[in-house]
Amino acid sequence: MSLVAYTLAVFILATAVATALFRDVLSAIVVFGSYSLGMAILYTLLLAPDVAMTEAAIGAGVTTILLLLTIARTTRPTSEKIFERVNLPAVVVVSAFVLVLVSTVLGDMYAVGDPAAPVWANTEVTQYYIQHTYEDTGVQNAVTAVLAAYRGFDTFGEAVVVFAAGVAVLIVLKREVFA
Amino acid sequence: MASDTSESFDDTYTESQVILTAVKIIAPFTLTYGLFLTFHGADTPGGSFQGGAIIGVTVLMLAFAFGIEPTRQWLSNTALVALVAGGVLIFLSVGLATILLGGAFLEYELFESVLGIPGGTKWGMEAIEIGGIALIVAGVVITLFFATASGFTPERRDSSEVETRPDGGLEGGEKR
């Protein structure tokens, strides 16, 4: 992990906390958009361009636009206070939980890109896809091959879920046409 | 398409020369990039989920620049239904076609071994990526946007002079 990645991680944490703390909805949405953008850059640094593109397009783009549109269509309460009141007992409990989690789990985690990590080294799953994808399917992007061929049925379910989301919005808004 | 704000019943729209110019320049590139991700997703990072989202966002950009209502009227409901439902149908029919050929759901190898299409597996995957997922995602992104944009607004401002709103959108409809 380089200095850039650590800086990004701090930025992501800061924007995540700011999203929860801002009282004004518009400020929270703008900060949340920058959080998604930070995540997208971090995914790129961790060599996951497919996930980064999704995060940039859906997380930073579409979600921000939909949230902005929603507050434009509803009321936006004004307040002199900038930040939400912090519930101290809740902060203590959450901090203690995070501390326990970090101290117990983080030590056992493999470094990023460690060839000995089980997720990389196992021959049944990861190495099988890396070695056989091209001769099995004829495509060079293993992610696409897993999505569309090896896990094609799951992807069909996913596509139907996206379709159902569109229909659900129509039902919630009591509308009968898409446009 | 640049409409007069006094005639438009879209009360969030302001015509901005900066946004209009920026969108006119950027939109062709985002559309091309979305199509590239969709059609080239098999061999480079990306794919139809990402490509479809970017194609959908291009329409959202146009709506921001030219006003939501004019863009909504320019799109037809039939086209959007065809996009979203058609995508699901194409995906499903590719899966069922392999069952009809005597295999399992989405067993693409049969396109090559039974129908004799060279590289059948790759073409089958391209079919569900381009013809299925990209259409669904692009359609649903556009749908979510326009359903949200128009879900709370009065249907027509000039249809009746009385300040009534349809089906109970009273509390949320008032502007700040």
Tab-separated table of C-alpha atoms in Angstrom:
chain	number	residue	atom	x	y	z
A	1	MET	CA	0.000	0.000	0.000
A	2	SER	CA	1.449	3.313	-1.047
A	3	LEU	CA	1.153	6.719	0.576
A	4	VAL	CA	-1.572	7.598	-1.953
A	5	ALA	CA	-3.652	4.627	-0.844
A	6	TYR	CA	-3.329	5.564	2.837
A	7	THR	CA	-4.251	9.177	2.080
A	8	LEU	CA	-7.290	7.906	0.166
A	9	ALA	CA	-8.283	5.645	3.048
A	10	VAL	CA	-8.175	8.612	5.456
A	11	PHE	CA	-10.206	10.686	2.974
A	12	ILE	CA	-12.809	7.910	2.646
A	13	LEU	CA	-13.113	7.540	6.429
A	14	ALA	CA	-13.430	11.309	6.867
A	15	THR	CA	-16.147	11.629	4.203
A	16	ALA	CA	-17.999	8.618	5.630
A	17	VAL	CA	-18.074	10.189	9.110
A	18	ALA	CA	-18.999	13.588	7.631
A	19	THR	CA	-21.926	12.017	5.735
A	20	ALA	CA	-23.309	10.718	9.004
A	21	LEU	CA	-22.663	13.953	10.903
A	22	PHE	CA	-23.915	16.645	8.508
A	23	ARG	CA	-27.350	17.902	9.468
A	24	ASP	CA	-28.057	19.486	6.100
A	25	VAL	CA	-29.200	16.836	3.606
A	26	LEU	CA	-27.627	18.571	0.605
A	27	SER	CA	-24.211	18.689	2.312
A	28	ALA	CA	-24.508	15.021	3.244
A	29	ILE	CA	-25.309	14.051	-0.359
A	30	VAL	CA	-22.367	16.024	-1.779
A	31	VAL	CA	-19.958	14.495	0.756
A	32	PHE	CA	-21.398	11.038	0.063
A	33	GLY	CA	-20.684	11.546	-3.659
A	34	SER	CA	-17.046	12.353	-2.895
A	35	TYR	CA	-16.903	9.272	-0.654
A	36	SER	CA	-17.955	7.095	-3.614
A	37	LEU	CA	-15.387	8.775	-5.854
A	38	GLY	CA	-12.667	8.068	-3.259
A	39	MET	CA	-13.770	4.417	-3.124
A	40	ALA	CA	-13.620	4.211	-6.946
A	41	ILE	CA	-10.027	5.512	-6.997
A	42	LEU	CA	-9.065	3.106	-4.187
A	43	TYR	CA	-10.526	0.153	-6.115
A	44	THR	CA	-8.447	1.215	-9.121
A	45	LEU	CA	-5.296	1.293	-6.969
A	46	LEU	CA	-6.159	-2.191	-5.677
A	47	LEU	CA	-6.333	-3.384	-9.325
A	48	ALA	CA	-10.100	-3.927	-9.423
A	49	PRO	CA	-11.074	-1.718	-12.404
A	50	ASP	CA	-14.410	-3.483	-12.947
A	51	VAL	CA	-15.583	-2.668	-9.420
A	52	ALA	CA	-14.135	0.852	-9.681
A	53	MET	CA	-16.164	1.589	-12.822
A	54	THR	CA	-19.356	0.380	-11.156
A	55	GLU	CA	-18.670	2.469	-8.046
A	56	ALA	CA	-17.927	5.583	-10.125
A	57	ALA	CA	-20.939	5.190	-12.412
A	58	ILE	CA	-23.559	3.980	-9.908
A	59	GLY	CA	-22.220	5.178	-6.535
A	60	ALA	CA	-20.849	8.593	-7.426
A	61	GLY	CA	-23.051	9.234	-10.465
A	62	VAL	CA	-26.541	7.794	-10.496
A	63	THR	CA	-27.078	7.601	-6.720
A	64	THR	CA	-26.014	11.233	-6.205
A	65	ILE	CA	-28.304	12.406	-9.005
A	66	LEU	CA	-31.279	10.415	-7.663
A	67	LEU	CA	-30.731	11.710	-4.102
A	68	LEU	CA	-30.380	15.318	-5.336
A	69	LEU	CA	-33.553	14.929	-7.363
A	70	THR	CA	-35.386	13.569	-4.335
A	71	ILE	CA	-34.464	16.504	-2.068
A	72	ALA	CA	-35.307	18.926	-4.886
A	73	ARG	CA	-38.789	17.382	-4.964
A	74	THR	CA	-39.310	17.286	-1.208
A	75	THR	CA	-38.741	19.814	1.552
A	76	ARG	CA	-35.280	20.527	2.863
A	77	PRO	CA	-35.438	21.598	6.499
A	78	THR	CA	-33.154	24.502	7.328
A	79	SER	CA	-31.231	24.630	10.560
A	80	GLU	CA	-28.538	26.820	12.128
A	81	LYS	CA	-26.664	23.810	13.428
A	82	ILE	CA	-24.170	22.334	10.966
A	83	PHE	CA	-23.615	18.950	12.581
A	84	GLU	CA	-25.968	16.351	13.973
A	85	ARG	CA	-25.931	15.860	17.749
A	86	VAL	CA	-23.630	12.949	18.592
A	87	ASN	CA	-24.937	10.217	20.862
A	88	LEU	CA	-21.948	9.581	23.163
A	89	PRO	CA	-22.925	6.099	24.508
A	90	ALA	CA	-23.441	4.900	20.926
A	91	VAL	CA	-20.023	6.270	19.920
A	92	VAL	CA	-18.387	4.430	22.835
A	93	VAL	CA	-20.084	1.139	21.939
A	94	VAL	CA	-19.246	1.403	18.218
A	95	SER	CA	-15.627	2.418	18.939
A	96	ALA	CA	-15.194	-0.513	21.329
A	97	PHE	CA	-16.607	-2.889	18.693
A	98	VAL	CA	-14.301	-1.527	15.977
A	99	LEU	CA	-11.322	-1.755	18.360
A	100	VAL	CA	-12.065	-5.409	19.167
A	101	LEU	CA	-12.569	-6.201	15.474
A	102	VAL	CA	-9.339	-4.493	14.375
A	103	SER	CA	-7.226	-6.017	17.166
A	104	THR	CA	-8.456	-9.575	16.566
A	105	VAL	CA	-8.967	-9.772	12.787
A	106	LEU	CA	-6.490	-7.362	11.227
A	107	GLY	CA	-3.402	-9.277	12.426
A	108	ASP	CA	-4.485	-12.444	10.601
A	109	MET	CA	-5.210	-10.763	7.277
A	110	TYR	CA	-2.873	-11.285	4.317
A	111	ALA	CA	-1.162	-8.319	2.682
A	112	VAL	CA	-2.701	-7.005	-0.539
A	113	GLY	CA	-1.397	-9.111	-3.439
A	114	ASP	CA	0.246	-11.736	-1.208
A	115	PRO	CA	0.627	-14.865	-3.419
A	116	ALA	CA	0.176	-17.087	-0.352
A	117	ALA	CA	-3.296	-15.702	0.382
A	118	PRO	CA	-5.866	-18.537	0.151
A	119	VAL	CA	-8.160	-16.527	-2.118
A	120	TRP	CA	-5.343	-16.408	-4.681
A	121	ALA	CA	-3.481	-19.664	-4.146
A	122	ASN	CA	-6.344	-22.195	-4.089
A	123	THR	CA	-6.375	-24.372	-7.172
A	124	GLU	CA	-10.065	-25.269	-7.071
A	125	VAL	CA	-11.538	-21.803	-7.593
A	126	THR	CA	-9.297	-18.793	-8.297
A	127	GLN	CA	-6.474	-20.552	-10.114
A	128	TYR	CA	-8.966	-22.665	-12.078
A	129	TYR	CA	-10.661	-19.559	-13.487
A	130	ILE	CA	-7.331	-17.857	-14.234
A	131	GLN	CA	-5.953	-20.914	-16.042
A	132	HIS	CA	-9.045	-22.158	-17.890
A	133	THR	CA	-11.155	-19.065	-18.682
A	134	TYR	CA	-9.694	-18.412	-22.130
A	135	GLU	CA	-9.847	-21.987	-23.417
A	136	ASP	CA	-13.312	-22.542	-21.906
A	137	THR	CA	-15.043	-19.370	-23.071
A	138	GLY	CA	-12.781	-17.536	-25.520
A	139	VAL	CA	-12.922	-14.211	-23.657
A	140	GLN	CA	-9.915	-12.490	-22.104
A	141	ASN	CA	-11.611	-10.732	-19.161
A	142	ALA	CA	-12.022	-13.384	-16.472
A	143	VAL	CA	-14.500	-11.183	-14.571
A	144	THR	CA	-16.854	-11.134	-17.552
A	145	ALA	CA	-16.427	-14.882	-18.003
A	146	VAL	CA	-17.359	-15.569	-14.382
A	147	LEU	CA	-20.345	-13.181	-14.569
A	148	ALA	CA	-21.788	-14.295	-17.870
A	149	ALA	CA	-20.698	-17.922	-18.223
A	150	TYR	CA	-19.640	-19.675	-15.002
A	151	ARG	CA	-22.172	-17.781	-12.868
A	152	GLY	CA	-24.630	-17.004	-15.668
A	153	PHE	CA	-27.698	-18.100	-13.737
A	154	ASP	CA	-26.798	-15.800	-10.808
A	155	THR	CA	-26.344	-12.929	-13.227
A	156	PHE	CA	-29.782	-13.629	-14.681
A	157	GLY	CA	-31.203	-13.300	-11.154
A	158	GLU	CA	-29.261	-10.066	-10.704
A	159	ALA	CA	-30.607	-8.648	-13.960
A	160	VAL	CA	-34.150	-9.532	-12.912
A	161	VAL	CA	-33.549	-7.775	-9.561
A	162	VAL	CA	-32.563	-4.598	-11.444
A	163	PHE	CA	-35.735	-4.956	-13.540
A	164	ALA	CA	-37.778	-5.467	-10.367
A	165	ALA	CA	-36.259	-2.298	-8.850
A	166	GLY	CA	-37.597	-0.261	-11.764
A	167	VAL	CA	-41.056	-1.798	-11.408
A	168	ALA	CA	-40.995	-1.300	-7.609
A	169	VAL	CA	-40.338	2.435	-8.014
A	170	LEU	CA	-43.404	2.713	-10.268
A	171	ILE	CA	-45.518	0.917	-7.673
A	172	VAL	CA	-44.237	3.081	-4.794
A	173	LEU	CA	-44.828	6.305	-6.751
A	174	LYS	CA	-48.231	5.035	-7.958
A	175	ARG	CA	-47.391	5.587	-11.594
A	176	GLU	CA	-48.219	3.434	-14.584
A	177	VAL	CA	-45.689	4.568	-17.186
A	178	PHE	CA	-41.919	4.491	-17.145
A	179	ALA	CA	-41.297	7.930	-18.673
B	1	MET	CA	-35.251	22.115	-27.037
B	2	ALA	CA	-34.077	25.007	-24.860
B	3	SER	CA	-37.355	26.084	-23.375
B	4	ASP	CA	-38.473	29.288	-21.730
B	5	THR	CA	-38.529	28.890	-17.945
B	6	SER	CA	-41.766	30.816	-17.628
B	7	GLU	CA	-43.579	28.313	-19.871
B	8	SER	CA	-41.924	25.200	-18.445
B	9	PHE	CA	-43.730	23.549	-15.553
B	10	ASP	CA	-40.470	21.964	-14.438
B	11	ASP	CA	-39.690	24.261	-11.529
B	12	THR	CA	-36.190	22.954	-10.791
B	13	TYR	CA	-34.842	23.797	-14.252
B	14	THR	CA	-32.640	26.791	-14.914
B	15	GLU	CA	-31.132	27.229	-18.341
B	16	SER	CA	-27.374	27.546	-17.921
B	17	GLN	CA	-25.053	28.265	-20.826
B	18	VAL	CA	-22.175	26.564	-18.984
B	19	ILE	CA	-24.077	23.314	-18.389
B	20	LEU	CA	-25.543	23.296	-21.915
B	21	THR	CA	-22.139	23.745	-23.556
B	22	ALA	CA	-20.422	21.241	-21.270
B	23	VAL	CA	-23.079	18.570	-21.852
B	24	LYS	CA	-23.067	19.146	-25.619
B	25	ILE	CA	-19.313	18.472	-25.659
B	26	ILE	CA	-19.198	15.617	-23.120
B	27	ALA	CA	-22.349	13.643	-24.045
B	28	PRO	CA	-21.019	12.090	-27.321
B	29	PHE	CA	-17.916	10.896	-25.475
B	30	THR	CA	-19.806	9.356	-22.533
B	31	LEU	CA	-22.174	7.597	-24.934
B	32	THR	CA	-19.227	6.240	-26.938
B	33	TYR	CA	-17.450	5.178	-23.739
B	34	GLY	CA	-20.573	3.404	-22.476
B	35	LEU	CA	-20.984	1.582	-25.797
B	36	PHE	CA	-17.267	0.693	-25.792
B	37	LEU	CA	-17.478	-0.788	-22.278
B	38	THR	CA	-20.555	-2.778	-23.288
B	39	PHE	CA	-19.252	-4.136	-26.597
B	40	HIS	CA	-15.640	-4.629	-25.504
B	41	GLY	CA	-16.312	-5.865	-21.964
B	42	ALA	CA	-15.346	-9.433	-22.794
B	43	ASP	CA	-11.698	-8.566	-23.399
B	44	THR	CA	-11.045	-5.418	-21.334
B	45	PRO	CA	-12.154	-4.212	-17.879
B	46	GLY	CA	-15.752	-3.122	-17.858
B	47	GLY	CA	-18.833	-4.871	-19.071
B	48	SER	CA	-22.479	-4.345	-19.656
B	49	PHE	CA	-23.398	-3.356	-16.074
B	50	GLN	CA	-20.944	-0.455	-16.196
B	51	GLY	CA	-21.533	0.316	-19.865
B	52	GLY	CA	-25.314	0.261	-19.472
B	53	ALA	CA	-25.092	2.601	-16.477
B	54	ILE	CA	-22.953	5.086	-18.424
B	55	ILE	CA	-25.327	4.950	-21.427
B	56	GLY	CA	-28.206	5.667	-19.033
B	57	VAL	CA	-26.303	8.516	-17.367
B	58	THR	CA	-25.843	10.162	-20.788
B	59	VAL	CA	-29.611	10.580	-21.007
B	60	LEU	CA	-29.637	11.954	-17.431
B	61	MET	CA	-27.006	14.532	-18.468
B	62	LEU	CA	-29.186	15.609	-21.387
B	63	ALA	CA	-32.106	15.970	-18.969
B	64	PHE	CA	-30.018	18.207	-16.708
B	65	ALA	CA	-28.972	20.427	-19.600
B	66	PHE	CA	-32.210	20.680	-21.569
B	67	GLY	CA	-34.714	20.300	-18.747
B	68	ILE	CA	-36.266	17.146	-17.358
B	69	GLU	CA	-39.726	17.643	-18.879
B	70	PRO	CA	-38.637	18.195	-22.531
B	71	THR	CA	-36.350	15.146	-22.296
B	72	ARG	CA	-39.144	13.080	-20.755
B	73	GLN	CA	-41.475	13.997	-23.596
B	74	TRP	CA	-38.760	13.211	-26.137
B	75	LEU	CA	-38.387	9.693	-24.719
B	76	SER	CA	-41.387	7.460	-25.208
B	77	ASN	CA	-42.697	5.100	-22.571
B	78	THR	CA	-42.886	2.315	-25.164
B	79	ALA	CA	-39.164	2.627	-25.881
B	80	LEU	CA	-38.255	2.384	-22.191
B	81	VAL	CA	-40.541	-0.603	-21.604
B	82	ALA	CA	-39.015	-2.247	-24.677
B	83	LEU	CA	-35.517	-1.598	-23.291
B	84	VAL	CA	-36.160	-2.954	-19.797
B	85	ALA	CA	-38.546	-5.818	-20.522
B	86	GLY	CA	-36.816	-6.646	-23.809
B	87	GLY	CA	-33.512	-7.053	-21.985
B	88	VAL	CA	-35.010	-9.566	-19.557
B	89	LEU	CA	-36.685	-11.412	-22.454
B	90	ILE	CA	-33.479	-11.630	-24.514
B	91	PHE	CA	-31.496	-12.913	-21.500
B	92	LEU	CA	-34.209	-15.466	-20.710
B	93	SER	CA	-34.575	-16.618	-24.319
B	94	VAL	CA	-30.819	-17.201	-24.699
B	95	GLY	CA	-30.959	-19.309	-21.538
B	96	LEU	CA	-34.020	-21.229	-22.717
B	97	ALA	CA	-32.554	-21.711	-26.201
B	98	THR	CA	-29.726	-23.793	-24.768
B	99	ILE	CA	-32.295	-25.898	-22.901
B	100	LEU	CA	-34.182	-26.429	-26.184
B	101	LEU	CA	-30.905	-27.550	-27.771
B	102	GLY	CA	-30.738	-30.252	-25.130
B	103	GLY	CA	-28.420	-28.726	-22.541
B	104	ALA	CA	-28.607	-26.781	-19.305
B	105	PHE	CA	-29.650	-23.139	-18.762
B	106	LEU	CA	-27.074	-20.879	-20.502
B	107	GLU	CA	-24.890	-23.805	-21.628
B	108	TYR	CA	-23.310	-21.787	-24.422
B	109	GLU	CA	-21.122	-24.589	-25.779
B	110	LEU	CA	-24.188	-25.955	-27.557
B	111	PHE	CA	-24.267	-22.951	-29.902
B	112	GLU	CA	-20.968	-24.249	-31.267
B	113	SER	CA	-21.498	-28.013	-31.040
B	114	VAL	CA	-25.143	-28.179	-32.179
B	115	LEU	CA	-25.715	-25.052	-34.286
B	116	GLY	CA	-22.147	-24.909	-35.612
B	117	ILE	CA	-21.466	-21.249	-34.788
B	118	PRO	CA	-17.693	-20.799	-34.407
B	119	GLY	CA	-16.842	-19.318	-30.993
B	120	GLY	CA	-20.381	-20.049	-29.823
B	121	THR	CA	-19.575	-19.585	-26.145
B	122	LYS	CA	-18.235	-16.081	-26.693
B	123	TRP	CA	-21.186	-15.064	-28.892
B	124	GLY	CA	-23.651	-16.413	-26.367
B	125	MET	CA	-22.022	-14.353	-23.621
B	126	GLU	CA	-21.983	-11.262	-25.832
B	127	ALA	CA	-25.678	-11.782	-26.528
B	128	ILE	CA	-26.677	-11.721	-22.868
B	129	GLU	CA	-24.207	-8.907	-22.077
B	130	ILE	CA	-25.187	-6.559	-24.915
B	131	GLY	CA	-28.736	-7.673	-25.554
B	132	GLY	CA	-29.649	-8.452	-21.955
B	133	ILE	CA	-27.851	-6.718	-19.100
B	134	ALA	CA	-26.878	-3.483	-20.898
B	135	LEU	CA	-30.469	-2.845	-22.016
B	136	ILE	CA	-31.904	-3.577	-18.546
B	137	VAL	CA	-29.394	-1.407	-16.672
B	138	ALA	CA	-29.574	1.532	-19.100
B	139	GLY	CA	-33.378	1.340	-19.137
B	140	VAL	CA	-33.739	1.118	-15.363
B	141	VAL	CA	-31.313	4.011	-14.708
B	142	ILE	CA	-33.358	6.228	-17.055
B	143	THR	CA	-36.615	4.907	-15.590
B	144	LEU	CA	-35.609	5.551	-11.966
B	145	PHE	CA	-34.590	9.094	-12.870
B	146	PHE	CA	-37.730	10.087	-14.733
B	147	ALA	CA	-40.077	8.272	-12.364
B	148	THR	CA	-38.496	10.149	-9.440
B	149	ALA	CA	-38.390	13.438	-11.348
B	150	SER	CA	-42.023	13.383	-12.327
B	151	GLY	CA	-43.456	11.358	-9.465
B	152	PHE	CA	-44.018	14.343	-7.205
B	153	THR	CA	-44.886	17.067	-9.728
B	154	PRO	CA	-48.406	18.036	-10.770
B	155	GLU	CA	-49.274	16.389	-14.069
B	156	ARG	CA	-49.997	19.616	-15.984
B	157	ARG	CA	-49.791	23.112	-14.556
B	158	ASP	CA	-51.993	24.646	-17.281
B	159	SER	CA	-54.679	21.949	-17.272
B	160	SER	CA	-56.524	23.549	-14.376
B	161	GLU	CA	-56.073	26.941	-12.755
B	162	VAL	CA	-57.028	25.593	-9.329
B	163	GLU	CA	-54.034	24.811	-7.102
B	164	THR	CA	-54.826	21.155	-6.548
B	165	ARG	CA	-52.421	18.254	-6.683
B	166	PRO	CA	-53.333	14.727	-7.743
B	167	ASP	CA	-53.543	11.891	-5.263
B	168	GLY	CA	-52.460	13.428	-2.027
B	169	GLY	CA	-48.956	14.762	-2.688
B	170	LEU	CA	-49.830	17.788	-0.547
B	171	GLU	CA	-47.284	17.838	2.267
B	172	GLY	CA	-44.165	16.996	0.287
B	173	GLY	CA	-45.002	19.085	-2.761
B	174	GLU	CA	-44.541	22.556	-1.280
B	175	LYS	CA	-41.219	24.154	-2.016
B	176	ARG	CA	-38.974	25.355	0.813
